Short mmCIF file of C-alpha atoms and ligand atoms in Angstrom, two decimals:
data_model
loop_
_atom_site.label_atom_id
_atom_site.label_comp_id
_atom_site.label_asym_id
_atom_site.label_seq_id
_atom_site.Cartn_x
_atom_site.Cartn_y
_atom_site.Cartn_z
CA UNK A 1 -92.70 7.22 -42.65
CA UNK A 2 -89.92 6.56 -40.32
CA UNK A 3 -88.23 9.10 -38.21
CA UNK A 4 -85.16 9.59 -40.31
CA UNK A 5 -87.29 10.37 -43.38
CA UNK A 6 -89.34 12.81 -41.36
CA UNK A 7 -86.18 14.70 -40.28
CA UNK A 8 -84.78 14.65 -43.75
CA UNK A 9 -88.08 15.98 -45.22
CA UNK A 10 -88.28 18.67 -42.48
CA UNK A 11 -84.62 19.73 -43.22
CA UNK A 12 -85.42 19.96 -47.04
CA UNK A 13 -88.49 22.15 -46.17
CA UNK A 14 -86.29 24.40 -43.87
CA UNK A 15 -83.75 24.77 -46.77
CA UNK A 16 -86.57 25.64 -49.18
CA UNK A 17 -88.09 28.13 -46.85
CA UNK A 18 -84.84 29.89 -45.95
CA UNK A 19 -83.18 29.41 -49.24
CA UNK A 20 -84.16 32.73 -50.57
CA UNK A 21 -83.80 34.60 -47.27
CA UNK A 22 -80.35 33.31 -46.88
CA UNK A 23 -79.20 35.24 -50.11
CA UNK A 24 -80.37 38.65 -48.69
CA UNK A 25 -77.40 39.03 -46.22
CA UNK A 26 -75.65 38.16 -43.15
CA UNK A 27 -78.18 39.93 -40.85
CA UNK A 28 -80.35 36.79 -40.49
CA UNK A 29 -78.26 35.22 -37.75
CA UNK A 30 -80.14 31.86 -37.12
CA UNK A 31 -79.62 30.90 -40.82
CA UNK A 32 -75.97 32.03 -40.98
CA UNK A 33 -75.09 30.41 -37.84
CA UNK A 34 -76.60 27.03 -38.73
CA UNK A 35 -74.29 26.80 -41.49
CA UNK A 36 -71.19 26.97 -39.45
CA UNK A 37 -70.01 23.99 -37.40
CA UNK A 38 -67.70 24.98 -34.58
CA UNK A 39 -64.12 23.70 -34.88
CA UNK A 40 -63.36 21.31 -32.29
CA UNK A 41 -60.33 23.21 -31.06
CA UNK A 42 -62.55 25.94 -30.05
CA UNK A 43 -63.98 23.79 -27.33
CA UNK A 44 -61.07 23.91 -25.22
CA UNK A 45 -59.18 27.07 -26.18
CA UNK A 46 -59.22 30.29 -24.43
CA UNK A 47 -61.27 32.81 -26.23
CA UNK A 48 -63.23 35.96 -25.54
CA UNK A 49 -66.93 35.93 -25.05
CA UNK A 50 -67.50 38.63 -27.43
CA UNK A 51 -65.79 36.47 -30.26
CA UNK A 52 -68.16 33.66 -29.37
CA UNK A 53 -71.14 35.72 -28.67
CA UNK A 54 -71.96 35.99 -32.57
CA UNK A 55 -71.42 32.44 -33.37
CA UNK A 56 -73.45 30.76 -30.75
CA UNK A 57 -74.24 27.65 -32.56
CA UNK A 58 -77.61 25.92 -32.33
CA UNK A 59 -77.42 23.28 -29.60
CA UNK A 60 -79.57 20.81 -31.84
CA UNK A 61 -77.16 20.34 -34.68
CA UNK A 62 -73.58 20.63 -33.13
CA UNK A 63 -71.25 18.05 -31.73
CA UNK A 64 -72.76 16.08 -28.99
CA UNK A 65 -71.78 17.13 -25.61
CA UNK A 66 -68.70 15.28 -23.95
CA UNK A 67 -68.43 12.55 -21.54
CA UNK A 68 -71.47 10.60 -22.50
CA UNK A 69 -69.50 8.11 -24.48
CA UNK A 70 -66.89 5.57 -23.55
CA UNK A 71 -65.49 5.64 -27.07
CA UNK A 72 -65.19 8.51 -29.58
CA UNK A 73 -62.99 9.34 -32.42
CA UNK A 74 -61.15 6.07 -32.41
CA UNK A 75 -60.17 6.44 -28.66
CA UNK A 76 -61.43 4.35 -25.92
CA UNK A 77 -61.48 4.81 -22.19
CA UNK A 78 -60.35 1.46 -20.52
CA UNK A 79 -61.32 1.76 -16.90
CA UNK A 80 -59.44 -0.91 -15.20
CA UNK A 81 -61.11 -0.34 -11.72
CA UNK A 82 -64.78 0.04 -12.50
CA UNK A 83 -65.74 -0.92 -8.77
CA UNK A 84 -64.36 0.58 -5.61
CA UNK A 85 -65.61 0.65 -2.11
CA UNK A 86 -66.94 3.81 -0.74
CA UNK A 87 -64.84 5.33 2.21
CA UNK A 88 -61.82 3.22 1.11
CA UNK A 89 -58.70 4.78 -0.58
CA UNK A 90 -58.21 2.88 -3.77
CA UNK A 91 -56.06 3.37 -6.86
CA UNK A 92 -58.07 4.24 -9.77
CA UNK A 93 -56.37 2.78 -13.07
CA UNK A 94 -57.09 3.29 -16.48
CA UNK A 95 -55.75 3.50 -20.10
CA UNK A 96 -56.83 5.40 -23.25
CA UNK A 97 -56.66 2.99 -26.02
CA UNK A 98 -56.52 3.71 -29.86
CA UNK A 99 -58.47 1.94 -32.62
CA UNK A 100 -55.85 -0.96 -32.65
CA UNK A 101 -56.17 -1.24 -28.82
CA UNK A 102 -52.81 0.22 -28.11
CA UNK A 103 -52.42 2.41 -24.92
CA UNK A 104 -52.14 6.01 -25.86
CA UNK A 105 -48.77 7.55 -24.57
CA UNK A 106 -48.52 10.79 -26.49
CA UNK A 107 -50.67 13.76 -25.30
CA UNK A 108 -50.94 17.45 -25.93
CA UNK A 109 -51.00 19.44 -22.75
CA UNK A 110 -54.13 21.40 -22.12
CA UNK A 111 -54.35 23.67 -19.04
CA UNK A 112 -50.80 22.55 -17.73
CA UNK A 113 -51.75 18.75 -17.80
CA UNK A 114 -51.84 15.88 -20.21
CA UNK A 115 -55.20 14.62 -18.86
CA UNK A 116 -57.64 15.99 -16.61
CA UNK A 117 -59.71 13.36 -14.62
CA UNK A 118 -63.11 14.35 -13.25
CA UNK A 119 -64.92 11.79 -10.92
CA UNK A 120 -68.64 12.79 -10.14
CA UNK A 121 -71.49 10.90 -8.47
CA UNK A 122 -74.55 10.48 -10.51
CA UNK A 123 -76.46 12.64 -8.10
CA UNK A 124 -73.80 15.37 -8.64
CA UNK A 125 -73.11 15.85 -4.79
CA UNK A 126 -69.70 14.35 -4.90
CA UNK A 127 -67.08 15.80 -7.16
CA UNK A 128 -63.22 15.25 -7.68
CA UNK A 129 -60.89 17.00 -10.07
CA UNK A 130 -57.89 14.89 -10.33
CA UNK A 131 -54.51 14.78 -12.12
CA UNK A 132 -53.46 11.16 -12.26
CA UNK A 133 -49.91 9.90 -13.11
CA UNK A 134 -48.99 8.14 -16.26
CA UNK A 135 -46.67 5.23 -16.48
CA UNK A 136 -44.55 5.00 -19.61
CA UNK A 137 -46.76 2.09 -20.97
CA UNK A 138 -49.65 4.43 -20.82
CA UNK A 139 -51.49 3.29 -17.78
CA UNK A 140 -52.80 6.20 -15.57
CA UNK A 141 -53.37 5.89 -11.89
CA UNK A 142 -54.45 8.10 -8.97
CA UNK A 143 -55.52 7.25 -5.46
CA UNK A 144 -59.32 8.20 -4.77
CA UNK A 145 -61.60 7.99 -1.83
CA UNK A 146 -65.10 8.25 -2.52
CA UNK A 147 -67.18 8.99 0.52
CA UNK A 148 -70.51 7.74 -0.63
CA UNK A 149 -71.68 4.58 -2.22
CA UNK A 150 -73.48 4.57 -5.51
CA UNK A 151 -72.96 5.31 -9.22
CA UNK A 152 -70.24 7.62 -10.44
CA UNK A 153 -69.06 8.80 -13.85
CA UNK A 154 -65.33 9.09 -14.64
CA UNK A 155 -64.48 11.68 -17.26
CA UNK A 156 -60.95 11.63 -19.00
CA UNK A 157 -60.54 15.06 -20.60
CA UNK A 158 -57.54 15.01 -22.95
CA UNK A 159 -55.95 15.67 -26.37
CA UNK A 160 -54.03 13.21 -28.31
CA UNK A 161 -50.86 14.45 -29.67
CA UNK A 162 -50.47 14.86 -33.39
CA UNK A 163 -51.62 17.21 -35.85
CA UNK A 164 -55.41 17.76 -36.12
CA UNK A 165 -56.09 15.74 -33.00
CA UNK A 166 -59.06 17.17 -31.26
CA UNK A 167 -59.90 17.52 -27.59
CA UNK A 168 -62.04 14.62 -26.18
CA UNK A 169 -63.76 13.88 -22.95
CA UNK A 170 -64.58 10.14 -22.62
CA UNK A 171 -66.72 8.87 -19.89
CA UNK A 172 -66.99 5.57 -18.08
CA UNK A 173 -69.30 4.31 -15.18
CA UNK A 174 -67.73 3.58 -11.71
CA UNK A 175 -69.50 1.80 -8.94
CA UNK A 176 -68.75 2.46 -5.29
CA UNK A 177 -70.09 -0.35 -3.16
CA UNK A 178 -71.69 0.38 0.19
CA UNK A 179 -75.13 1.47 1.39
CA UNK A 180 -76.48 3.62 -1.38
CA UNK A 181 -78.65 6.60 -0.57
CA UNK A 182 -79.08 8.86 -3.51
CA UNK A 183 -79.11 12.59 -2.73
CA UNK A 184 -81.03 15.44 -4.30
CA UNK A 185 -79.77 18.05 -6.46
CA UNK A 186 -79.40 21.30 -4.41
CA UNK A 187 -81.76 24.03 -5.61
CA UNK A 188 -80.17 26.99 -7.71
CA UNK A 189 -78.49 29.47 -5.61
CA UNK A 190 -76.29 32.47 -6.62
CA UNK A 191 -73.75 32.07 -3.85
CA UNK A 192 -71.66 29.13 -2.65
CA UNK A 193 -69.62 28.87 0.49
CA UNK A 194 -66.57 26.64 0.87
CA UNK A 195 -64.02 26.85 3.64
CA UNK A 196 -64.80 30.48 4.70
CA UNK A 197 -64.93 31.80 1.14
CA UNK A 198 -68.07 33.02 -0.60
CA UNK A 199 -68.18 32.74 -4.47
CA UNK A 200 -70.95 34.71 -6.14
CA UNK A 201 -72.14 33.58 -9.62
CA UNK A 202 -73.26 35.98 -12.19
CA UNK A 203 -74.50 35.47 -15.63
CA UNK A 204 -76.75 32.67 -17.11
CA UNK A 205 -76.15 29.57 -18.76
CA UNK A 206 -77.92 29.49 -22.15
CA UNK A 207 -79.01 26.49 -24.18
CA UNK A 208 -77.13 26.33 -27.46
CA UNK A 209 -75.50 29.80 -27.21
CA UNK A 210 -72.12 30.85 -25.67
CA UNK A 211 -72.59 33.01 -22.56
CA UNK A 212 -70.28 34.60 -19.95
CA UNK A 213 -70.31 33.41 -16.42
CA UNK A 214 -68.65 35.48 -13.71
CA UNK A 215 -67.49 34.14 -10.43
CA UNK A 216 -66.59 36.63 -7.63
CA UNK A 217 -64.49 35.31 -4.68
CA UNK A 218 -64.70 36.83 -1.30
CA UNK A 219 -63.47 35.88 2.30
CA UNK A 220 -64.96 37.33 5.38
CA UNK A 221 -66.75 39.82 3.13
CA UNK A 222 -63.56 41.22 1.41
CA UNK A 223 -62.81 40.54 -2.15
CA UNK A 224 -59.91 38.14 -2.83
CA UNK A 225 -57.52 39.94 -5.20
CA UNK A 226 -54.64 37.56 -4.95
CA UNK A 227 -55.96 34.37 -6.40
CA UNK A 228 -53.01 31.99 -7.43
CA UNK A 229 -52.83 30.69 -10.89
CA UNK A 230 -54.25 27.06 -11.18
CA UNK A 231 -53.91 24.99 -14.47
CA UNK A 232 -52.92 28.17 -16.24
CA UNK A 233 -56.03 30.08 -15.14
CA UNK A 234 -57.12 31.86 -11.87
CA UNK A 235 -59.98 29.07 -11.86
CA UNK A 236 -61.04 26.07 -13.35
CA UNK A 237 -64.75 25.56 -14.15
CA UNK A 238 -66.46 22.22 -15.07
CA UNK A 239 -70.24 22.02 -15.61
CA UNK A 240 -72.22 18.65 -15.72
CA UNK A 241 -75.79 18.27 -16.79
CA UNK A 242 -78.18 16.71 -14.34
CA UNK A 243 -79.75 13.54 -15.67
CA UNK A 244 -77.07 12.25 -17.73
CA UNK A 245 -73.85 14.12 -16.59
CA UNK A 246 -73.04 15.62 -20.12
CA UNK A 247 -69.79 17.21 -19.62
CA UNK A 248 -69.40 20.82 -20.88
CA UNK A 249 -66.37 22.39 -22.21
CA UNK A 250 -65.92 25.88 -20.49
CA UNK A 251 -63.35 28.31 -21.50
CA UNK A 252 -61.51 30.76 -19.08
CA UNK A 253 -61.47 34.22 -20.36
CA UNK A 254 -57.98 35.51 -20.20
CA UNK A 255 -54.96 33.86 -18.30
CA UNK A 256 -52.47 34.94 -15.70
CA UNK A 257 -49.73 37.20 -17.27
CA UNK A 258 -51.64 38.38 -20.25
CA UNK A 259 -51.66 41.99 -19.02
CA UNK A 260 -55.44 42.08 -18.68
CA UNK A 261 -56.61 39.44 -16.33
CA UNK A 262 -56.64 40.38 -12.64
CA UNK A 263 -56.02 37.71 -10.00
CA UNK A 264 -59.53 38.02 -8.62
CA UNK A 265 -61.82 38.79 -7.13
CA UNK A 266 -63.62 38.12 -10.41
CA UNK A 267 -62.92 34.98 -12.57
CA UNK A 268 -64.68 34.95 -15.96
CA UNK A 269 -65.66 31.99 -18.18
CA UNK A 270 -67.47 31.29 -21.44
CA UNK A 271 -69.80 28.22 -21.40
CA UNK A 272 -72.36 26.84 -23.84
CA UNK A 273 -75.16 24.78 -22.38
CA UNK A 274 -76.20 21.85 -24.85
CA UNK A 275 -79.80 22.09 -23.87
CA UNK A 276 -82.00 23.61 -21.16
CA UNK A 277 -82.21 21.86 -17.79
CA UNK A 278 -80.19 21.76 -14.66
CA UNK A 279 -76.54 21.95 -14.45
CA UNK A 280 -74.01 21.56 -11.64
CA UNK A 281 -71.07 23.93 -11.75
CA UNK A 282 -67.80 23.34 -10.02
CA UNK A 283 -65.29 26.04 -9.85
CA UNK A 284 -61.76 25.00 -8.70
CA UNK A 285 -59.80 28.14 -7.41
CA UNK A 286 -56.49 28.21 -5.64
CA UNK A 287 -55.64 30.73 -2.78
CA UNK A 288 -53.05 30.57 0.09
CA UNK A 289 -51.76 27.46 -1.50
CA UNK A 290 -54.93 25.51 -1.37
CA UNK A 291 -57.40 24.62 -4.18
CA UNK A 292 -60.91 24.65 -3.12
CA UNK A 293 -64.05 23.94 -5.04
CA UNK A 294 -67.37 25.99 -5.05
CA UNK A 295 -70.53 24.31 -6.35
CA UNK A 296 -73.63 25.76 -7.84
CA UNK A 297 -76.85 24.43 -9.41
CA UNK A 298 -77.81 26.46 -12.50
CA UNK A 299 -80.67 26.11 -14.69
CA UNK A 300 -80.38 26.92 -18.38
CA UNK A 301 -83.11 28.00 -20.61
CA UNK A 302 -86.80 28.88 -19.96
CA UNK A 303 -86.45 28.02 -16.20
CA UNK A 304 -83.36 30.33 -15.70
CA UNK A 305 -81.66 30.44 -12.38
CA UNK A 306 -82.88 32.97 -9.83
CA UNK A 307 -79.97 34.13 -7.71
CA UNK A 308 -80.35 33.86 -4.10
CA UNK A 309 -77.99 33.75 -1.19
CA UNK A 310 -77.39 30.95 1.25
CA UNK A 311 -75.23 28.18 2.26
CA UNK A 312 -75.24 25.01 0.11
CA UNK A 313 -76.09 21.89 2.08
CA UNK A 314 -73.40 19.94 0.50
CA UNK A 315 -69.69 20.95 0.56
CA UNK A 316 -68.27 17.53 0.06
CA UNK A 317 -65.90 17.19 -2.89
CA UNK A 318 -62.87 19.64 -2.52
CA UNK A 319 -60.77 18.37 -5.32
CA UNK A 320 -57.19 17.34 -4.76
CU1 CU B 401 -57.48 19.32 -14.47
#
């Protein structure tokens, strides 16, 4: 019996087992939840954790995590500069192509931008969140300077214009030549320091379920209560899975000017981990006119994060 048949048979057995139970009512969360596929629009739309709490879909049958494919839903990331030299400023150029090979020139803005570009090293120690410039012909470009040699992943997070188009994150490999020395993922910590700021992380990342993450920003022990809007929010959080750099879609809870979201010290997000394992979280926040990035290692699942204070060894990669 091949694997496909086994799975089909297993699914049929499950359906039979739950078939009667399903009729009883909606109290049976796991069954009800499994029936519902999340709409793609939800992946990048602001929403409250309460709204998502109930429909935390199973990570096993939902849409695959973003960023693992160079081509998806008819769109392909064409990275024109797949090789750069470590320590040298280079123009990174790329195009998003449709099924006919035409460069995409119409985008729907998300978080103030047509396209968000994330560049992360395979060992997750170098991170860039960039906003490239698009030429009229659809070619995007942005200068990058990657400090370390090795393998990187480039993520283009965008939504094509047009009705029904969904948010996509396409990923492509990028190599930085030079002497390569892979780093080790820093251990989980509840606190990250960057440029005199301390950011404390609360909440857990849970596999297959939406959960709330809180990030509290202080400077010199004093809460920062005048964060500046950045990309339509008081913070922008990206999470990447260690091992394959799966890209998680994270939603800010509330936005500046909505009458209930304070400009710090706490910034709140809703995130869903596609599986257990280790993740690296990158929080961009803006204060005194400068965008800084706080970085955390978090474990999802049985081996959950144990908060501890300390200074992360690696503070490389302040975006922008
Ligand atoms: Cu961005």
